[in-house]
PDB file of C-alpha atoms in Angstrom:
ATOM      1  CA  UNK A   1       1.200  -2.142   9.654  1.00 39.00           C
ATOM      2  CA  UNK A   2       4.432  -3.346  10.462  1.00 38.00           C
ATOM      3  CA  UNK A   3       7.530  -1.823   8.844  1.00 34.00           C
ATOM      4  CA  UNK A   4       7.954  -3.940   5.403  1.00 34.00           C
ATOM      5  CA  UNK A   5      10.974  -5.310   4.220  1.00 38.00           C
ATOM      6  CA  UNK A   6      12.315  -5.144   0.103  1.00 37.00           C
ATOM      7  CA  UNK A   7      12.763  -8.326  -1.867  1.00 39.00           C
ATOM      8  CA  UNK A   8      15.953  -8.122  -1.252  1.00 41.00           C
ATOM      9  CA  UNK A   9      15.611  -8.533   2.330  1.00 43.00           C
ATOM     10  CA  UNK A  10      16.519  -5.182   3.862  1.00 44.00           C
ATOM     11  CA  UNK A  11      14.365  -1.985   5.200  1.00 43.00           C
ATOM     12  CA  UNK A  12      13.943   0.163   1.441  1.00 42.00           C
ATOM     13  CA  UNK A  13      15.452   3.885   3.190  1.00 44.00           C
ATOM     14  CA  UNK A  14      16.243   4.905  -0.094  1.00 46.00           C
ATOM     15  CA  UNK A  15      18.386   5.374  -3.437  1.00 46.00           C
ATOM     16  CA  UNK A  16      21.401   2.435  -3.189  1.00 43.00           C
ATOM     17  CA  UNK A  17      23.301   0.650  -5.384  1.00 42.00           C
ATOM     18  CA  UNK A  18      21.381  -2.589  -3.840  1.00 41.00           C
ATOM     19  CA  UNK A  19      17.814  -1.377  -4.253  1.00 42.00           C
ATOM     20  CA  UNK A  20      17.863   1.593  -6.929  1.00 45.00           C
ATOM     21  CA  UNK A  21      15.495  -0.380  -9.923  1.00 45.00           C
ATOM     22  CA  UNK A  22      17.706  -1.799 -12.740  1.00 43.00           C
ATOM     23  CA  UNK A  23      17.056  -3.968 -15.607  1.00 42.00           C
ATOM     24  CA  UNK A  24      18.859  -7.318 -14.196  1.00 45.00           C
ATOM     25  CA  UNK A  25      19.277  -9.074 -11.556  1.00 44.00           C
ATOM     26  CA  UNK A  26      17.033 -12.318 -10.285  1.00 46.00           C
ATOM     27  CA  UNK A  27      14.002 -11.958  -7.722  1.00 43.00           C
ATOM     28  CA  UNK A  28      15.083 -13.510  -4.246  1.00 46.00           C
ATOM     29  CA  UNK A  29      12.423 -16.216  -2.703  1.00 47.00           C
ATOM     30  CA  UNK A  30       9.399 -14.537  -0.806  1.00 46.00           C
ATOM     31  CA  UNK A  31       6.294 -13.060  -0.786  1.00 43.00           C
ATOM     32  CA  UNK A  32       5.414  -9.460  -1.188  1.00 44.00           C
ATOM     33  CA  UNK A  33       3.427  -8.497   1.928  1.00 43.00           C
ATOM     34  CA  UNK A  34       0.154  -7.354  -0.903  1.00 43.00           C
ATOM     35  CA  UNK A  35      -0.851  -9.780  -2.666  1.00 43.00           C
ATOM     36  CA  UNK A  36       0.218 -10.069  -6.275  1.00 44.00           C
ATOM     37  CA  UNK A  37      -2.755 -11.596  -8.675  1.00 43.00           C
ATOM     38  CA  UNK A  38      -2.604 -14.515 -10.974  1.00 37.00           C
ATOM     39  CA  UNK A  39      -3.423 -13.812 -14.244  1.00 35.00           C
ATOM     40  CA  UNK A  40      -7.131 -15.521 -13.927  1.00 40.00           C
ATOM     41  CA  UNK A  41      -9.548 -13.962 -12.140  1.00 39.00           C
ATOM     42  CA  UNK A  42     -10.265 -15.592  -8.365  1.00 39.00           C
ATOM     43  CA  UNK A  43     -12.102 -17.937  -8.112  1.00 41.00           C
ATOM     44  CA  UNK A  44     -15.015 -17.775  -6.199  1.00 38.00           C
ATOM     45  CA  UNK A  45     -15.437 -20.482  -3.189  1.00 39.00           C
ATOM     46  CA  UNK A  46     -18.670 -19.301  -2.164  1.00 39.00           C
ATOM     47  CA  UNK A  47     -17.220 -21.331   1.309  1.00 41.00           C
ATOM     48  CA  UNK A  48     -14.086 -18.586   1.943  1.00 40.00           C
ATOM     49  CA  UNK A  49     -14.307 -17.512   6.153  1.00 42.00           C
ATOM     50  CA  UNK A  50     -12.231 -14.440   6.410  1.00 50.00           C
ATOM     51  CA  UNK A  51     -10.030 -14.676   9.270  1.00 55.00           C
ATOM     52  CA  UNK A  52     -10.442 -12.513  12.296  1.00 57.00           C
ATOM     53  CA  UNK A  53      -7.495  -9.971  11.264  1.00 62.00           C
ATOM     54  CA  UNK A  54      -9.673  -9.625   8.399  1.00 70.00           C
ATOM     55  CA  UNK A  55     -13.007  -9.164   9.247  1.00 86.00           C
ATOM     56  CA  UNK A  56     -14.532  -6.109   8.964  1.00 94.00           C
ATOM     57  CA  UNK A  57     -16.134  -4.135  12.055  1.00 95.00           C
ATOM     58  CA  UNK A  58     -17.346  -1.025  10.627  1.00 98.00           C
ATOM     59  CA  UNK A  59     -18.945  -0.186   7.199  1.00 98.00           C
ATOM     60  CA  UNK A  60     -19.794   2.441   5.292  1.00 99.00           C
ATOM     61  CA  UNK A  61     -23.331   2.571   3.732  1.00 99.00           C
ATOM     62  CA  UNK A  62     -23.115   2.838   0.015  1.00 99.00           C
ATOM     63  CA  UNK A  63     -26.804   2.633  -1.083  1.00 98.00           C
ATOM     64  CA  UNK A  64     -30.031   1.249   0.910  1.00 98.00           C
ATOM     65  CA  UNK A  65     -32.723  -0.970  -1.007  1.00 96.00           C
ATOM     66  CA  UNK A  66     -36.265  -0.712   0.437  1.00 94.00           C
ATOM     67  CA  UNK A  67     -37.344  -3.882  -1.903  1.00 90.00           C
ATOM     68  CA  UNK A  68     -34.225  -5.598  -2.051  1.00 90.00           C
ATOM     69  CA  UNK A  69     -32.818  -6.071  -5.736  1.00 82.00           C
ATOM     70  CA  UNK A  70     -34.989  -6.010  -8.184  1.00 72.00           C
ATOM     71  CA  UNK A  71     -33.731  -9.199 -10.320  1.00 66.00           C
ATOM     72  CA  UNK A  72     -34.280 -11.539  -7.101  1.00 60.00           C
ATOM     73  CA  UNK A  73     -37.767 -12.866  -8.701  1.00 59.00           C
ATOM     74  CA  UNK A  74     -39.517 -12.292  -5.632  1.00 60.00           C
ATOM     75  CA  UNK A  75     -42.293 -10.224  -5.277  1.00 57.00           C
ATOM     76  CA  UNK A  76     -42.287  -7.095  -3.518  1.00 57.00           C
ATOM     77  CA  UNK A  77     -43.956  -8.020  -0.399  1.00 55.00           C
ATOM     78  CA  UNK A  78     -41.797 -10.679   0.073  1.00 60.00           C
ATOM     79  CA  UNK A  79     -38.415  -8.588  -0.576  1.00 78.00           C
ATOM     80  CA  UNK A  80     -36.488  -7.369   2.493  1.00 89.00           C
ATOM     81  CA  UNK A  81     -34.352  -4.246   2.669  1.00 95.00           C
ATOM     82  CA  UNK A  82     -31.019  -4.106   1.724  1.00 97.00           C
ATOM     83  CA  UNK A  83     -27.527  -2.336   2.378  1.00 98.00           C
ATOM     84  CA  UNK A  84     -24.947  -1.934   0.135  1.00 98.00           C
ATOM     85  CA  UNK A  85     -21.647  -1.070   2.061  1.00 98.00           C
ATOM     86  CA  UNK A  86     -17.789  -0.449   2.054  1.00 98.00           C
ATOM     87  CA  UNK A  87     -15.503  -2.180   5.212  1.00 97.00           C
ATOM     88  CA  UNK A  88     -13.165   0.998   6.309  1.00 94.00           C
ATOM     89  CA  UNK A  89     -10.373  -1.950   6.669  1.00 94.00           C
ATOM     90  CA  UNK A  90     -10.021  -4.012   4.266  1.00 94.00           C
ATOM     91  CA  UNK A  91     -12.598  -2.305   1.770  1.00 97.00           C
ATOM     92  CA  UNK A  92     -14.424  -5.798   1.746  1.00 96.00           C
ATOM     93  CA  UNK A  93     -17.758  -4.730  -0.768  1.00 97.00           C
ATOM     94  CA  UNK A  94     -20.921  -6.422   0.851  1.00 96.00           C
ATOM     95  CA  UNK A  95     -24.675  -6.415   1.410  1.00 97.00           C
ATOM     96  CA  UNK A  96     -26.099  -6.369   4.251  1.00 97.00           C
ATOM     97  CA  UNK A  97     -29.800  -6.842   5.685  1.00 97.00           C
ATOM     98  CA  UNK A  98     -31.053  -4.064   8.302  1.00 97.00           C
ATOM     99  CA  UNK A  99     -32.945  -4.663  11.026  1.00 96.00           C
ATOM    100  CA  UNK A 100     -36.991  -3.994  10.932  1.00 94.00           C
ATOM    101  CA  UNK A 101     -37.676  -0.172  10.688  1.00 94.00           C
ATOM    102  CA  UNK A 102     -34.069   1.233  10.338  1.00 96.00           C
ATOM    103  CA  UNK A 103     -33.083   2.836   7.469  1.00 96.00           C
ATOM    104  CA  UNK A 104     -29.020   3.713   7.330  1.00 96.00           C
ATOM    105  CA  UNK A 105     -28.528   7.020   6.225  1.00 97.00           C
ATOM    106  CA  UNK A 106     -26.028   7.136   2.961  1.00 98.00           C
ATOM    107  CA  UNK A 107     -22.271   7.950   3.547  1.00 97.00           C
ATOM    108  CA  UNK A 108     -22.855   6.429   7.292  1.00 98.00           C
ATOM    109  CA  UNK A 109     -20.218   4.566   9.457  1.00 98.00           C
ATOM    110  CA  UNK A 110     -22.109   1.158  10.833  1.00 98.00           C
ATOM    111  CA  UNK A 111     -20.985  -1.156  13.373  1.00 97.00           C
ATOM    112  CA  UNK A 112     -21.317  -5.140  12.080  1.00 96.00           C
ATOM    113  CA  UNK A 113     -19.075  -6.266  14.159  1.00 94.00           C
ATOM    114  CA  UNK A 114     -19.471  -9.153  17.256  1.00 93.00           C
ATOM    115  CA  UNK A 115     -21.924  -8.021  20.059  1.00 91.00           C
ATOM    116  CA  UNK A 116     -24.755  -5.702  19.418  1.00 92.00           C
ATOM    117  CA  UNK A 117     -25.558  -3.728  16.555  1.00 94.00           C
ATOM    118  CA  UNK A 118     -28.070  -0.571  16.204  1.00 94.00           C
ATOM    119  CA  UNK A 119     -28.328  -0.783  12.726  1.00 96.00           C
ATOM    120  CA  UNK A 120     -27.187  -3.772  11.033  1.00 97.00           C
ATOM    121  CA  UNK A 121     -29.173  -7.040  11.478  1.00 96.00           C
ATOM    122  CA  UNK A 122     -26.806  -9.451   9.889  1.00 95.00           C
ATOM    123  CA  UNK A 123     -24.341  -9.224   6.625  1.00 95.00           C
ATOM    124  CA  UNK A 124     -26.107 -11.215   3.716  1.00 95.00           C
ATOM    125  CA  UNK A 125     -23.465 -11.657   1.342  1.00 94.00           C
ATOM    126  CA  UNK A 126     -19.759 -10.109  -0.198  1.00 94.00           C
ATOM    127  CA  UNK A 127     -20.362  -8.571  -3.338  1.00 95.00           C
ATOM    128  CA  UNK A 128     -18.106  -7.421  -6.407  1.00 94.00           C
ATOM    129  CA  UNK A 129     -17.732  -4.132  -7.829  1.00 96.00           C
ATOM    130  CA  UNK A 130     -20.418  -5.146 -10.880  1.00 95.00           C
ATOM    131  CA  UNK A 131     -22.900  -5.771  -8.101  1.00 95.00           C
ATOM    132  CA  UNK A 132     -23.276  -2.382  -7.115  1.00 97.00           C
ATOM    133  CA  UNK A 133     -26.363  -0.124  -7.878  1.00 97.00           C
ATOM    134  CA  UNK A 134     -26.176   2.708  -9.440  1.00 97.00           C
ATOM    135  CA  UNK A 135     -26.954   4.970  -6.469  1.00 97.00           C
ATOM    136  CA  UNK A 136     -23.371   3.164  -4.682  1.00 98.00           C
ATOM    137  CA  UNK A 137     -21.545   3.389  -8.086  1.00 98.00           C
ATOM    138  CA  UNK A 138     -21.997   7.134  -7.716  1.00 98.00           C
ATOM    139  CA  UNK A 139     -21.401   7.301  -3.940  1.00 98.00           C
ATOM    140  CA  UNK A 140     -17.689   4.933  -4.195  1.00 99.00           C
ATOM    141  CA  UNK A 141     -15.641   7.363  -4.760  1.00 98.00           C
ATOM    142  CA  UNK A 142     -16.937  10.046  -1.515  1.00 98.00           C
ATOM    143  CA  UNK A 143     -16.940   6.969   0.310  1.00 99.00           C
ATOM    144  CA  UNK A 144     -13.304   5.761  -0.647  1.00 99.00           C
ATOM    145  CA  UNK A 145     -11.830   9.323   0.174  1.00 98.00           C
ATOM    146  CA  UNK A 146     -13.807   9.884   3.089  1.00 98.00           C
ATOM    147  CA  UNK A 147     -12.378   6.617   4.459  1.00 98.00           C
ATOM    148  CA  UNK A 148      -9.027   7.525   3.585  1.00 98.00           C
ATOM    149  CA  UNK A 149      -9.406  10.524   5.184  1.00 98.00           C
ATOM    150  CA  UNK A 150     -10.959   9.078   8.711  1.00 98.00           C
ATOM    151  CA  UNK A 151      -8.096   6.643   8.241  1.00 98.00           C
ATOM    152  CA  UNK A 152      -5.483   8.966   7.783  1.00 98.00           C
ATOM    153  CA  UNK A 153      -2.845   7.865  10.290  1.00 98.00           C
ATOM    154  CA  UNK A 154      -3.033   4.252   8.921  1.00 98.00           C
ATOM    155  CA  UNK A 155      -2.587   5.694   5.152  1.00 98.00           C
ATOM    156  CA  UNK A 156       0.634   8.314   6.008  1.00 98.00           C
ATOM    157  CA  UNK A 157       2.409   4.979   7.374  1.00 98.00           C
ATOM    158  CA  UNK A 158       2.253   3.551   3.822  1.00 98.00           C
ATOM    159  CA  UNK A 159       3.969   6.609   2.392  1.00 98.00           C
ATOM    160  CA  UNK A 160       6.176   6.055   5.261  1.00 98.00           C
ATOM    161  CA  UNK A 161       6.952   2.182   4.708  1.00 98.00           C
ATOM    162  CA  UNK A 162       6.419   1.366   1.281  1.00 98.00           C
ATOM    163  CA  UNK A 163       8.909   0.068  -0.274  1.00 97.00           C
ATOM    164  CA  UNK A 164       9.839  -2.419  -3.332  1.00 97.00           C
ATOM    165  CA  UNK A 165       8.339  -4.880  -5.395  1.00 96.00           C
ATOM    166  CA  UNK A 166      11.003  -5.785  -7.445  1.00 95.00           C
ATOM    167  CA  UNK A 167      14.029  -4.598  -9.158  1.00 94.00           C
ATOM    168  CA  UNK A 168      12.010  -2.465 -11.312  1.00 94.00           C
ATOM    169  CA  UNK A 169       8.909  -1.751  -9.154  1.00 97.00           C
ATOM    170  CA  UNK A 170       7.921   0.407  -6.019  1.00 98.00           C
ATOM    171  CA  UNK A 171       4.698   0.179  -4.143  1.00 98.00           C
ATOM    172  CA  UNK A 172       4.775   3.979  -4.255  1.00 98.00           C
ATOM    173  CA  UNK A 173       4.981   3.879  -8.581  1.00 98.00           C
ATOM    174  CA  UNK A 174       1.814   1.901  -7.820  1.00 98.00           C
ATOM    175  CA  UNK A 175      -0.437   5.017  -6.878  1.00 98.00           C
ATOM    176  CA  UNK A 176      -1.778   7.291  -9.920  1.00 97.00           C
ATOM    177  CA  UNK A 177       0.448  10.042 -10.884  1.00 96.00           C
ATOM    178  CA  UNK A 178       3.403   8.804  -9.111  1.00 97.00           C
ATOM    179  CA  UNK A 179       6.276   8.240 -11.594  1.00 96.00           C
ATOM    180  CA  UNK A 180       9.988   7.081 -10.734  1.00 96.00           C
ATOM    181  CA  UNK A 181      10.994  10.969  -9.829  1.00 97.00           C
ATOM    182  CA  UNK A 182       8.137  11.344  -7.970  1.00 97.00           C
ATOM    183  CA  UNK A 183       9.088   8.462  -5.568  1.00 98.00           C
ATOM    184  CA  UNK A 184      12.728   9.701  -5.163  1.00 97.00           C
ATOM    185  CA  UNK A 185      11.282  12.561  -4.178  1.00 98.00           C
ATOM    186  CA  UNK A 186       9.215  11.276  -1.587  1.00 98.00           C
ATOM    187  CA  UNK A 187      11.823   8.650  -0.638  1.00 98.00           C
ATOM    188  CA  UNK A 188      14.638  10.752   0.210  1.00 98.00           C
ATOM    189  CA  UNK A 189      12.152  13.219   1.619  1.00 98.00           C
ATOM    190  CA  UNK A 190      10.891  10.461   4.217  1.00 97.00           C
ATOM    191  CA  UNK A 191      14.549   9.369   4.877  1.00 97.00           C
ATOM    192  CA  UNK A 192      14.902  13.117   6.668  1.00 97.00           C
ATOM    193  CA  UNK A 193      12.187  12.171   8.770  1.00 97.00           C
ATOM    194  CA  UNK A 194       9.315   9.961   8.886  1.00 98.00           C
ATOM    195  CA  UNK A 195       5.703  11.807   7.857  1.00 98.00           C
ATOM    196  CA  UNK A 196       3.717  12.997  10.002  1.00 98.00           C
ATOM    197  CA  UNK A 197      -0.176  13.963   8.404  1.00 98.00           C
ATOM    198  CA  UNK A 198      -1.190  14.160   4.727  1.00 98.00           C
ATOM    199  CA  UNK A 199      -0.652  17.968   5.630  1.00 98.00           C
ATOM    200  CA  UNK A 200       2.881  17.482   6.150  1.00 98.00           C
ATOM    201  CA  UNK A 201       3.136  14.960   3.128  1.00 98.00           C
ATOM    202  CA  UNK A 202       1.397  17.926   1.149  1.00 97.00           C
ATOM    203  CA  UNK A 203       4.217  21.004   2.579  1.00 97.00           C
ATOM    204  CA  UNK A 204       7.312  18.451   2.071  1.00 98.00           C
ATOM    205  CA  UNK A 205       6.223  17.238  -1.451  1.00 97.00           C
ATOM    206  CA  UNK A 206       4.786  20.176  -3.248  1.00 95.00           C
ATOM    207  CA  UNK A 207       3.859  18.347  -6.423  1.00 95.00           C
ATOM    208  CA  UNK A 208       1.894  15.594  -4.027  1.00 96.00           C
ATOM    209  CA  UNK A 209      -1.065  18.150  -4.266  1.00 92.00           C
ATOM    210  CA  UNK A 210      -3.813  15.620  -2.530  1.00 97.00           C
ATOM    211  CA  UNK A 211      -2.424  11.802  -0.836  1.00 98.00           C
ATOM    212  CA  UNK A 212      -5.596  11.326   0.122  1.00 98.00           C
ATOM    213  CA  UNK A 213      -7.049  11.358  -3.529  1.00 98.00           C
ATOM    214  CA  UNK A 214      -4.063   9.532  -4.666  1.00 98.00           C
ATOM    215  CA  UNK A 215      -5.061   6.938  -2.204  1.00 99.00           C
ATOM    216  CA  UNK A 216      -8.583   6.598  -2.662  1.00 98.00           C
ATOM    217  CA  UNK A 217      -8.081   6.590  -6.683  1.00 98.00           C
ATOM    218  CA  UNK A 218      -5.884   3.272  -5.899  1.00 98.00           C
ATOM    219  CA  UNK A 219      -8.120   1.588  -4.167  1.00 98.00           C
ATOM    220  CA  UNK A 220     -11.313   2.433  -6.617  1.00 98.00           C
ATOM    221  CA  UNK A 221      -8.908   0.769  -9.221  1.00 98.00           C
ATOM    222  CA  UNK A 222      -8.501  -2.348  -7.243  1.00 98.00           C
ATOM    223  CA  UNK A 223     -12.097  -2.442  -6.660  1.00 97.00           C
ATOM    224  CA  UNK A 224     -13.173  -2.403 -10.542  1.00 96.00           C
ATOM    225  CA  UNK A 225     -10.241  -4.867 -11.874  1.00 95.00           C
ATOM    226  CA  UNK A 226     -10.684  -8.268 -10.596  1.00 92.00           C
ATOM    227  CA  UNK A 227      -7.302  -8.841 -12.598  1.00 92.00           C
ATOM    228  CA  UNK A 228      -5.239  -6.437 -11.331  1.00 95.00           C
ATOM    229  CA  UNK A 229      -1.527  -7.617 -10.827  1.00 94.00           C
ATOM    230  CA  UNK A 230      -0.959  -6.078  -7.687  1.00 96.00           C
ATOM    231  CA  UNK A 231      -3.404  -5.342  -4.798  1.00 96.00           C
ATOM    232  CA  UNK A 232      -2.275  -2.678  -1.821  1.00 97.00           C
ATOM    233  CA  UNK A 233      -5.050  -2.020   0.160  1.00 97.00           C
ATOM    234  CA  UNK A 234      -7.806  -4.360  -0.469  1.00 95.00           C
ATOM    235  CA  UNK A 235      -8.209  -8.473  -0.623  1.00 89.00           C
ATOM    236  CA  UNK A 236      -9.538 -10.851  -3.932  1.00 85.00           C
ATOM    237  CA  UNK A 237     -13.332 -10.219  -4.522  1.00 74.00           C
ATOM    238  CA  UNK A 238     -15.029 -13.361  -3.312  1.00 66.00           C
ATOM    239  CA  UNK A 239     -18.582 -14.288  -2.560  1.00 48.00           C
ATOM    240  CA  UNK A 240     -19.023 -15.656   1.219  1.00 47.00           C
ATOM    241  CA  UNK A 241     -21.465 -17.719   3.258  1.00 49.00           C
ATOM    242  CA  UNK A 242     -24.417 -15.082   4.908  1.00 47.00           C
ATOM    243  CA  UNK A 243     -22.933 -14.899   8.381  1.00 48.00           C
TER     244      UNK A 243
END
């Protein structure tokens, strides 16, 4: 993740005149690097390919099928197994079909990436958070934190470079429980030297009990609300061609 830049332009290092939120002031030209949401849901293409930057390589299994979905109208000797899963980059939501005889054990990291794959015989479809089963409902938010955790050097950056919205917003007042003196705090904290671990995060910024929670509580919301405003850490829910 490359070091992000404030509306206004310049690297957000901490409390200015320039960048402190205020009431006024008008919102210079350019795009957030998330992606800020329209007020209507997405729309679903059913045609979207996800770029290669995109694309996710690894999975984690949410919930395995041995019939397939129940409401598919098929009966059960025709139904195939199914995957539900979690992308550890993009935390794309998908289902995916395994090859004959394997059964991925819950909580499991999968490759589905180019080249050869143990478990995973092809992805079937992306899925929204209303598609999941039950069984994944209740296994999201391990997942989530377990990824966040495995992931940790990628998530310490983003206390490290968030930075603006607007005038009025930070990305950090974006993550549950942080309020405007909890960002200073972390802000000129980081401006003393960069983070190093969510350990580190935790000893400098005592009230920050758990980042990784904080994370993973972020993402879970972006996951549920296909009309949030703002979107961090994961893309648009879209269905997609069976690859």
């Amino acid at each position: 993740m490359k070091v992000d830049k404030s509306q206004s332009g310049r690297p957000y290092t901490g409390r200015t005149t320039a960048e402190r939120p205020s009431s006024g002031g008008r919102r210079p030209a350019g795009k957030p690097q998330f992606e800020r949401q329209s007020e209507r849901a997405p729309r679903s293409s059913g045609k979207a390919v996800e770029s290669s930057q995109d694309r996710e390589e690894y999975v984690w299994v949410l919930d395995y099928l041995p019939y397939g979905k129940s409401i598919d109208g098929k009966s059960a000797y025709q139904k195939k197994p199914l995957v539900q899963a979690i992308g550890d980059k993009k935390f794309t939501l998908m289902e995916l079909v395994p090859k004959s005889g394997v059964i991925p054990d819950i909580q499991s990291r999968v490759y589905i990436g180019p080249g050869d794959r143990n478990e995973i015989d092809h992805v079937k479809q992306r899925i929204g958070y209303s598609d999941l089963t039950n069984g994944a409902n209740l296994e999201l938010p391990f997942i989530l934190e377990a990824i966040v955790r495995h992931r940790e050097e990628a998530f310490v950056k983003f206390f490290n470079d968030a930075h603006s919205i607007t005038t009025r917003l930070h990305m950090l007042e974006l993550l549950p429980g942080i309020g405007k003196k909890l960002m200073w705090s972390i802000i000129d904290e980081r401006k003393k030297g960069e983070f190093k671990s969510f350990q580190d995060i935790r000893e400098r910024i005592p009230s920050l009990h758990d980042p990784a929670k904080v994370i993973s509580h972020r993402i879970e919301e972006e996951l549920k609300d296909d009309f949030i405003k703002y979107r961090l850490f994961t893309t648009p829910p879209r269905r997609q061609r069976p690859e």
